[in-house]
Coordinates of C-alpha atoms and ligand atoms in Angstrom, one line a residue:
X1 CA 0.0 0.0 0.0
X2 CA 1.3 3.6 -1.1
X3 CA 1.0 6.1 1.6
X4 CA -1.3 9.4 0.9
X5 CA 0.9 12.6 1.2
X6 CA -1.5 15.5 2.2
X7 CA -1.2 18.8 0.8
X8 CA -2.3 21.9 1.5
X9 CA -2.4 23.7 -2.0
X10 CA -3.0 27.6 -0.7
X11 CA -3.0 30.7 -2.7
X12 CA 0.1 32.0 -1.5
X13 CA 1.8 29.3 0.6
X14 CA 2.1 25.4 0.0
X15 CA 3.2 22.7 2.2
X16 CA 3.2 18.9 2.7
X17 CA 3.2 16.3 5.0
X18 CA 2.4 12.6 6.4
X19 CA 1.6 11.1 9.9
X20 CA 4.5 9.7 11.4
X21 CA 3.9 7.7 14.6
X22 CA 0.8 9.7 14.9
X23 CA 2.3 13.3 14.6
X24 CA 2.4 15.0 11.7
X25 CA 5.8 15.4 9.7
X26 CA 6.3 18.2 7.6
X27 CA 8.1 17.8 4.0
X28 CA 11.4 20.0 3.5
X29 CA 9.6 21.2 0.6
X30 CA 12.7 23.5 -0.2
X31 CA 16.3 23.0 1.5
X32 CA 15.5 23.9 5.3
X33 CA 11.8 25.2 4.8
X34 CA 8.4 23.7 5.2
X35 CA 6.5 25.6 3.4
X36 CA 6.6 26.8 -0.1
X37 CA 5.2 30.5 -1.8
X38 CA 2.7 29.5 -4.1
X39 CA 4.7 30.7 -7.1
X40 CA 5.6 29.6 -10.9
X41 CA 8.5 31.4 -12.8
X42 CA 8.2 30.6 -17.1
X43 CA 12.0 31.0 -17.4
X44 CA 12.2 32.8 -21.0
X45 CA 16.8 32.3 -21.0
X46 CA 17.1 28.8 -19.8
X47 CA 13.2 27.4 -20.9
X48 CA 13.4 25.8 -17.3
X49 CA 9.6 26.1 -15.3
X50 CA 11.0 27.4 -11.6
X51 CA 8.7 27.0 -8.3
X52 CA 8.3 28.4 -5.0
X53 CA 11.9 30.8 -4.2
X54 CA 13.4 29.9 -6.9
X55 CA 10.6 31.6 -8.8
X56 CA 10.5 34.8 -6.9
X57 CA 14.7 34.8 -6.5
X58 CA 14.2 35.0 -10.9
X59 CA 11.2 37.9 -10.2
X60 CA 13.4 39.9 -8.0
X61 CA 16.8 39.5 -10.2
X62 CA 14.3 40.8 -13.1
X63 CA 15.1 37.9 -15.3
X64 CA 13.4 37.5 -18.5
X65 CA 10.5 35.3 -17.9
X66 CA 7.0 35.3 -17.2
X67 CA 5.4 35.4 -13.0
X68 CA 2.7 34.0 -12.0
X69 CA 1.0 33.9 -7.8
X70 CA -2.6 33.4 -6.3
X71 CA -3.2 30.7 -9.0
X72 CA -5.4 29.1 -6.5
X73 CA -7.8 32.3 -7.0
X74 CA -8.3 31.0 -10.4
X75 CA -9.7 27.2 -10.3
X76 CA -13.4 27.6 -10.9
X77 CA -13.2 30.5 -13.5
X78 CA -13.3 29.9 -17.1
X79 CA -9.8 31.3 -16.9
X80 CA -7.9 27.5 -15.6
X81 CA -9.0 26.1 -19.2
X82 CA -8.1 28.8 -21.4
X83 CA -4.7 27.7 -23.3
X84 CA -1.8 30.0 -24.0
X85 CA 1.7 29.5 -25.4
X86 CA 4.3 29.7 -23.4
X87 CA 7.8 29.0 -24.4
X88 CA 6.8 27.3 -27.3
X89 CA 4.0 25.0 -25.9
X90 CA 0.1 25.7 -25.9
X91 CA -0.2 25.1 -21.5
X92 CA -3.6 25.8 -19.6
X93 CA -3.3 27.0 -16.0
X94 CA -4.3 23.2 -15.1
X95 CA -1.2 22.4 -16.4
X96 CA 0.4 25.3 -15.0
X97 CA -0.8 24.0 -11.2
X98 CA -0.2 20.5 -11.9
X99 CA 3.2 21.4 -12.7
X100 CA 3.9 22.9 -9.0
X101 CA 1.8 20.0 -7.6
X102 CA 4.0 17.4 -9.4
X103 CA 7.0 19.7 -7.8
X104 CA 5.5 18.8 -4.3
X105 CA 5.4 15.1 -5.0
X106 CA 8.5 14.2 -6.2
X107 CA 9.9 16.2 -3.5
X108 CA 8.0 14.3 -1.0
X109 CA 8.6 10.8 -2.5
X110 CA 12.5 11.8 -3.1
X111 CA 12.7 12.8 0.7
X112 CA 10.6 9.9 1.8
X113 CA 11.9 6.7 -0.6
X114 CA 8.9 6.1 -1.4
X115 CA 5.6 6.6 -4.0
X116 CA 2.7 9.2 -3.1
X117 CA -0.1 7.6 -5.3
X118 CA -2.8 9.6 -3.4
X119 CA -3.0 13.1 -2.1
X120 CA -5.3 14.4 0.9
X121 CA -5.4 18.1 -0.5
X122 CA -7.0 20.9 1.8
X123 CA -9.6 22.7 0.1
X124 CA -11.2 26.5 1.6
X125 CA -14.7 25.5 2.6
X126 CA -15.9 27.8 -0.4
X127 CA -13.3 28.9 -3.5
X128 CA -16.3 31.3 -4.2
X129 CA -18.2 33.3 -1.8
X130 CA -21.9 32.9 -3.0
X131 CA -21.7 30.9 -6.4
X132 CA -22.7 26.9 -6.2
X133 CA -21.6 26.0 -9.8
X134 CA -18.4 27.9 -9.1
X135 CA -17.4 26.1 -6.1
X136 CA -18.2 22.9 -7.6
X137 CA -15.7 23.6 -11.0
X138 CA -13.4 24.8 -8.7
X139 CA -13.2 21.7 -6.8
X140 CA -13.6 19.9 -10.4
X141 CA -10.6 22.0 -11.5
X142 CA -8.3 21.1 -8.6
X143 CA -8.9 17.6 -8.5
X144 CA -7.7 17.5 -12.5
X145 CA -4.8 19.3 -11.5
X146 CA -3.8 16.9 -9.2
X147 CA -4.8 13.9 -11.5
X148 CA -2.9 15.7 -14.3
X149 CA 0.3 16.0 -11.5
X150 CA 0.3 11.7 -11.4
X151 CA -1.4 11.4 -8.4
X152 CA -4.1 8.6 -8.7
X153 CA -6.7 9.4 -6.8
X154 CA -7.2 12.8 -4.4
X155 CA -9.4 13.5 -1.4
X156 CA -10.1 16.7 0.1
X157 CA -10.7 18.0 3.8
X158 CA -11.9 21.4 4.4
X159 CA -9.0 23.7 5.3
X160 CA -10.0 24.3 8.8
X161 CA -11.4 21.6 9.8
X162 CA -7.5 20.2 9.2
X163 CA -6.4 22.9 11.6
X164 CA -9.2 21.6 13.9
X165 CA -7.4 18.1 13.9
X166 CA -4.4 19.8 14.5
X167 CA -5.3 22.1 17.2
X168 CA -4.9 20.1 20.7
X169 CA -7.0 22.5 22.8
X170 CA -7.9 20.8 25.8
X171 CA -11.2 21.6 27.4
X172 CA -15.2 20.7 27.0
X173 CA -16.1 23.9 25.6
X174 CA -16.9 25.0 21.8
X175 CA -13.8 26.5 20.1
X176 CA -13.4 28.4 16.7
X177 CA -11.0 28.1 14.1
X178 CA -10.7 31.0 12.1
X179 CA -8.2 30.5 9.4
X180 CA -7.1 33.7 6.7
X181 CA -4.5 33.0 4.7
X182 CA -4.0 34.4 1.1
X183 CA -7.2 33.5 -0.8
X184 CA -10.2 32.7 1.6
X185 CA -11.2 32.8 5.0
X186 CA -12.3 29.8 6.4
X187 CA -14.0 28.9 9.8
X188 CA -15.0 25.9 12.0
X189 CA -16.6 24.9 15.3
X190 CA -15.7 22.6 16.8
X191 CA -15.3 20.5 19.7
X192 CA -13.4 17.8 21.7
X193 CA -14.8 14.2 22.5
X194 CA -13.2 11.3 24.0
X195 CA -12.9 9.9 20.3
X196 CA -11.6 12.8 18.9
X197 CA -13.2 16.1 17.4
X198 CA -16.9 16.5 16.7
X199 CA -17.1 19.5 13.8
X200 CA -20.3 20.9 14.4
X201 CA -19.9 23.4 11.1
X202 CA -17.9 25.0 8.5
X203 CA -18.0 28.3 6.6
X204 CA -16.4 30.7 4.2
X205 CA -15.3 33.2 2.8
X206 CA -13.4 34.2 -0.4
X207 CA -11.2 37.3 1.1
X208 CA -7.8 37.2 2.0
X209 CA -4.5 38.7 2.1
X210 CA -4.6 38.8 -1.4
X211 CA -7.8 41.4 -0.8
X212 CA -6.2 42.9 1.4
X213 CA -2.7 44.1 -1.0
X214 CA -5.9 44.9 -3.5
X215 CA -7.5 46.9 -1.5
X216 CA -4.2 49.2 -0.2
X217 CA -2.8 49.3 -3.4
X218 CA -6.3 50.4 -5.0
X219 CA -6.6 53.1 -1.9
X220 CA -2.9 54.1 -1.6
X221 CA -0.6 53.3 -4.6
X222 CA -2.7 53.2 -7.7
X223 CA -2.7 57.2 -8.0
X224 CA 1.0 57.0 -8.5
X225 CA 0.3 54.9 -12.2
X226 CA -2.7 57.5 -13.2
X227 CA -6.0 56.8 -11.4
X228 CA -8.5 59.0 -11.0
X229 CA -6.5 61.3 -12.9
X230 CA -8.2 63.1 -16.4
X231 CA -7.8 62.3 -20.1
X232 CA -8.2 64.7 -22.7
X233 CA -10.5 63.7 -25.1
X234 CA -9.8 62.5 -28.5
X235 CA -11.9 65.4 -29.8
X236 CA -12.8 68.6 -29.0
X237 CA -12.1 70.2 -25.5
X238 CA -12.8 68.3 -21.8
X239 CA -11.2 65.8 -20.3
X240 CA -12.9 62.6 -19.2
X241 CA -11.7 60.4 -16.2
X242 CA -9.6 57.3 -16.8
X243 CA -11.0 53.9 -17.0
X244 CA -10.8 51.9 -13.7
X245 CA -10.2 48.8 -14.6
X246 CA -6.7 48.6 -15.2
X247 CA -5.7 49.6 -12.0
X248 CA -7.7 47.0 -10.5
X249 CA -6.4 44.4 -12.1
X250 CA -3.0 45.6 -11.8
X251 CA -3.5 45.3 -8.0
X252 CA -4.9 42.1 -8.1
X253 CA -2.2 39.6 -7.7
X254 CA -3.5 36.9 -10.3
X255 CA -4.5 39.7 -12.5
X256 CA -1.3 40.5 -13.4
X257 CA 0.1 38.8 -16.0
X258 CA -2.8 39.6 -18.2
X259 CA -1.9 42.8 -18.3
X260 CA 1.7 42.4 -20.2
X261 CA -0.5 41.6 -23.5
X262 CA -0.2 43.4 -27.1
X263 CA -3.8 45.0 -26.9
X264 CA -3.8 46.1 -23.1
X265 CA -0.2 48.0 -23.7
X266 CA -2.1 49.5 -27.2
X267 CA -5.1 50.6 -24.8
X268 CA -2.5 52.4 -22.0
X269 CA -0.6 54.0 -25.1
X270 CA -3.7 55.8 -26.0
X271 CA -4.7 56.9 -22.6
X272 CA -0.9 57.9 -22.2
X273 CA -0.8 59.9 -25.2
X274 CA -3.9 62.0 -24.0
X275 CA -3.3 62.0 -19.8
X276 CA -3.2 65.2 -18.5
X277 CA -0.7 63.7 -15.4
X278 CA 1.5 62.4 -18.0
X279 CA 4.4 61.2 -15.7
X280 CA 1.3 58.6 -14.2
X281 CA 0.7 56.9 -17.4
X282 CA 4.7 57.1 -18.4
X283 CA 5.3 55.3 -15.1
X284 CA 2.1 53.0 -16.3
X285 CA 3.3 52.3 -19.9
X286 CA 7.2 50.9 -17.7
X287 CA 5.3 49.2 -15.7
X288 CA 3.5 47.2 -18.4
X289 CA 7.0 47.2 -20.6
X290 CA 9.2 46.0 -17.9
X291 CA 6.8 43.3 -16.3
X292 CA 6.8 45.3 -13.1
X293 CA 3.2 44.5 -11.8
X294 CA 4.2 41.6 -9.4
X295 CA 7.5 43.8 -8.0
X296 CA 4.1 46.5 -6.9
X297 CA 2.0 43.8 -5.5
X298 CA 4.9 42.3 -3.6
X299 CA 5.7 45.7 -2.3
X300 CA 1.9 46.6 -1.3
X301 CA 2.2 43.2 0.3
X302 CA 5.7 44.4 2.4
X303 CA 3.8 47.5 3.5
X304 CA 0.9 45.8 4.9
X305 CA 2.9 43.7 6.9
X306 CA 5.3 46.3 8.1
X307 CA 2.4 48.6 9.0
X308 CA 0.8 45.9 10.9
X309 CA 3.3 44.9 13.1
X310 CA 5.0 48.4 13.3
X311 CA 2.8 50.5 13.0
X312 CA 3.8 52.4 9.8
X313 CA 5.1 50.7 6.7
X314 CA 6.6 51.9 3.7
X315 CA 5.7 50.7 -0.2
X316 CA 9.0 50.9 -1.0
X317 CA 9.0 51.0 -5.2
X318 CA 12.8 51.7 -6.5
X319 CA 12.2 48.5 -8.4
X320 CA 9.5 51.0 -10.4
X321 CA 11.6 54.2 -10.4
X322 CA 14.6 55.4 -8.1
X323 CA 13.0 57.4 -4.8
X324 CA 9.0 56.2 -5.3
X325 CA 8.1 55.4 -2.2
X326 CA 4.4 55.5 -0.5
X327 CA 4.1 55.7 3.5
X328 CA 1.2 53.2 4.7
X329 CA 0.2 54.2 8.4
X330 CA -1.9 51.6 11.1
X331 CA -4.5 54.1 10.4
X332 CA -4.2 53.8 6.3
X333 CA -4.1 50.0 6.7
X334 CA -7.5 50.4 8.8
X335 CA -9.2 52.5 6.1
X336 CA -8.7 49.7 3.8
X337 CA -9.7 46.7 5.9
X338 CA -12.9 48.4 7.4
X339 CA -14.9 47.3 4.5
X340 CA -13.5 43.8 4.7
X341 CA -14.6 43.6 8.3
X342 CA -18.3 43.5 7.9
X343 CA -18.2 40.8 5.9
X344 CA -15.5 38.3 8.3
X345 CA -18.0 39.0 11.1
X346 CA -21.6 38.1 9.2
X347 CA -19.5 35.1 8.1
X348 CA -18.9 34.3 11.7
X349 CA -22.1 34.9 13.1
X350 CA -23.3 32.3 10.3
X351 CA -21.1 29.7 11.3
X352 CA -22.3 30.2 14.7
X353 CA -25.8 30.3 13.4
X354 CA -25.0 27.1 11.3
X355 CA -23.1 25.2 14.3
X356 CA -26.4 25.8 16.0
X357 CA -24.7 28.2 19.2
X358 CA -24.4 31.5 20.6
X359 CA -21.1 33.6 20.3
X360 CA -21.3 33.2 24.4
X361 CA -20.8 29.7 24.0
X362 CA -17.3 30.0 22.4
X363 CA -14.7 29.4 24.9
X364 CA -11.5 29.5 22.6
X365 CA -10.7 30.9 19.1
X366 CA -7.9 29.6 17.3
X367 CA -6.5 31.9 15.0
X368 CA -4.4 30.4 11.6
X369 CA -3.3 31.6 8.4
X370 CA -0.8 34.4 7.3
X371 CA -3.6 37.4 7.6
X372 CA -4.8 36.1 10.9
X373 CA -1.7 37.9 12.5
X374 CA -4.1 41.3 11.1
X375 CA -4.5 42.9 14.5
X376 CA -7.8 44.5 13.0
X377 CA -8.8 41.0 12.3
X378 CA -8.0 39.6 15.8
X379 CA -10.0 43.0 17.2
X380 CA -12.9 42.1 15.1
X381 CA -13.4 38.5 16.4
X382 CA -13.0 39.5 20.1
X383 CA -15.9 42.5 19.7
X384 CA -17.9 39.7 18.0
X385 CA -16.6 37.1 20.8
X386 CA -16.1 38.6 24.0
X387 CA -15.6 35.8 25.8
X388 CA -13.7 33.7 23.9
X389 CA -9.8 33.5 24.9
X390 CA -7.8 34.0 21.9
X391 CA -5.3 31.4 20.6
X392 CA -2.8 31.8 18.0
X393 CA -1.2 28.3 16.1
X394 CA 1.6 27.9 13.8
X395 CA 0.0 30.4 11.5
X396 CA 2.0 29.0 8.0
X397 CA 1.6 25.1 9.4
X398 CA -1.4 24.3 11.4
X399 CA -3.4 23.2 7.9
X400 CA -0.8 21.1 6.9
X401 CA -0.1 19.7 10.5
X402 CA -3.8 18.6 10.4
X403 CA -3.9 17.1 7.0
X404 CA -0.8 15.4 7.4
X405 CA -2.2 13.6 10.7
X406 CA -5.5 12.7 8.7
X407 CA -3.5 11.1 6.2
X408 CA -3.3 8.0 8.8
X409 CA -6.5 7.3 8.4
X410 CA -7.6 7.4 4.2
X411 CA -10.9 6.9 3.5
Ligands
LIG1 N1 2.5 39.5 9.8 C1 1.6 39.5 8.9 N2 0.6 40.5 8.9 C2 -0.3 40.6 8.0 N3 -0.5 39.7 7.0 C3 0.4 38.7 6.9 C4 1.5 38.6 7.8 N4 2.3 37.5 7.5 C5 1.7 37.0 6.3 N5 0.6 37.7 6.0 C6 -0.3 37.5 4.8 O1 -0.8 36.2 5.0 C7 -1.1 35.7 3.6 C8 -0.6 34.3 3.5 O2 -1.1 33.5 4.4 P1 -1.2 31.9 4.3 O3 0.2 31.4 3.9 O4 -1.8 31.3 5.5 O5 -2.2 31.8 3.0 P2 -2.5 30.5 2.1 O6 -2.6 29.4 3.0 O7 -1.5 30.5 1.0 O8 -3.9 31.0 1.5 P3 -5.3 30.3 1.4 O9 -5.4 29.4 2.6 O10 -6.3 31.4 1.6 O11 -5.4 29.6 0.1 C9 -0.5 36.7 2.7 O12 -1.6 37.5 2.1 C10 0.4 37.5 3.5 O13 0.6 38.8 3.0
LIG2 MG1 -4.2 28.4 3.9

């Protein structure tokens, strides 16, 4: 019998792990680390496919290639099945993911001696917020990712209901996982029984940390590349004021590579040639030219962290243009997450409402996932859980801690 390697597939992190002796054992997935970014470098020099640090060592050295992060965002949009050449094949993103899945593998069997015929993948208890269909494609599409990697056969275990497994709370009461990593929130009640756990619901939510950058860089960096600035009109006098959408997809991480394409550049050119803040749309048209989008997003992403452990970060943009900077205060961060927040605590008032109890009855909440370290995240649960005690686990490793234990038992 071949032993299941579980995997927790996440839109900016991966990891993955078997039970050993009953604990979990993490995968060196690269030399000395357990965890992986999410990350595929298309190596235009060498024709080589580079994953995980490698990939963003070749983003950061600007090396001729093509980027890509957040794939996760895309399974379940029409998107995953669209082909496209690159370096000289016709690949989908299914391929694309399979590719970084198959990475994962034969690290794990080449660590381990041994084959990984089936996989144990977490999966966010929804990829898309309010959309049935979408959710099911999306589980559709990951599966033929992983089928299309050479496993045989994958299960799937709801993200947080793996960091439930994983979570050795003691105590009778009901206790809350809230996981937020890059893509999705996810949550679960649960509780402890002699046997083991007993999940009494799951919910989520499709926000993350990838939201998050959006939302900052929409608010507090997008200006710098022309938005809401005027363009003259083609004829006659007035100005009219630039299209939106460019700057959000430029600050939306999975976004970005569509934007490096012959008709986008032709559509900037024009608004360039008309702008009446001309440096913007200069800076824009570089940005486009030099494949500089990812180098913003992974600076908005710097700032956010910086300002939320600090107190005041700094989107630091010399990759962009020598001395561009933008300062991001707590209170800037705030502005951008208060409309986020709403939304987090409906979702956890309806996996309350679905786990059949009252936010009084939650003893413990268990906090995992990158953007669970958000202090205005961690404020928003307590004012909606008061009583609750607050927990943090190994924010980057709880899921795979708990999918790796579940592996000793496949169905
Ligand atoms: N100290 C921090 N403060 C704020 N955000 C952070 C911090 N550290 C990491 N993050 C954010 O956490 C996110 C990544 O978290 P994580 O690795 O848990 O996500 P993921 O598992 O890949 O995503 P998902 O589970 O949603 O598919 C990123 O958006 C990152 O910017
Ligand atoms: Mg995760």
């Amino acid at each position: 019998m071949t032993q299941t390697l579980g995997i927790d597939f996440g839109t900016s992190n991966s990891a993955a792990g078997i039970s050993m002796n009953g604990r979990p054992f993490l995968i060196d997935v690269e030399a000395g680390e357990n965890t992986l970014p999410t990350a595929v470098f298309f190596d235009f020099d060498s024709g080589k496919t580079l994953f995980g640090r490698q990939a963003e060592r070749a983003l950061i050295n600007g090396d001729d290639g093509r980027y890509m992060r957040a794939l996760k965002s895309i399974l379940g949009t029409p998107l995953m099945h669209e082909s496209r050449m690159m370096m000289g094949e016709r690949i989908t993103f299914v391929d694309i993911i399979a590719r970084f899945l198959k990475r994962l593998k034969k690290r794990a069997e080449d660590l381990c001696y041994q084959d990984f015929d089936h996989a144990l993948s977490g999966r966010p208890v929804l990829f898309h917020s309010s959309d049935p269909e979408k959710n099911a494609q999306a589980l559709k599409d990951l599966t033929q990712c992983y089928l299309a990697a050479g496993f045989k056969s994958v299960d799937f275990m709801p993200e947080p209901e793996a960091a439930a497994l994983a979570a050795g709370q003691k105590g009778d009461g009901l206790k809350l996982i809230v996981d937020i990593g890059g893509g999705t929130s996810d949550f679960t009640v649960f509780q402890n029984t002699l046997q083991g756990i007993d999940i009494l619901a799951s919910h989520g939510l499709r926000l993350g940390g990838t939201n998050f950058d959006r939302s900052i860089s929409f608010d507090h960096v997008m200006h710098l590349f022309g938005k809401d600035s005027e363009i003259r009109k083609d004829f006659g006098a007035g100005t009219h004021a630039a299209p939106r959408a460019i700057f959000h997809d430029l600050a939306t991480w999975q976004m970005i590579p569509f934007l490096y394409a012959p008709e986008v550049k032709r559509k900037v050119a024009d608004l360039q040639r008309n702008a009446v803040d001309r440096p913007a749309y200069d800076r824009l048209m570089n940005v486009l030219d030099d494949h500089l989008g990812h180098d913003i997003a992974f600076a908005v992403e710097r700032g956010k962290i910086q300002a939320n452990m600090d107190g005041q970060g700094m989107i630091n943009l010399a990759t962009v243009e020598r001395d561009l900077n933008q300062p991001l205060s707590a209170e800037m961060l705030t502005t951008s997450l208060t409309p986020h927040m709403g939304s987090l605590t409906s979702a956890v008032q309806e996996t309350l409402t679905l786990a059949g109890c009252t936010p009084d009855q939650i003893d413990s909440v268990i906090f995992v996932g990158g953007s669970s370290l958000i202090k205005d995240i961690s404020s928003t649960v307590k004012t909606t859980l008061p009583q609750a005690t607050l927990h943090y686990n190994d924010a980057f490793t709880a899921i795979i801690d708990g999918l790796a234990l579940a592996t000793a038992n496949p169905r």
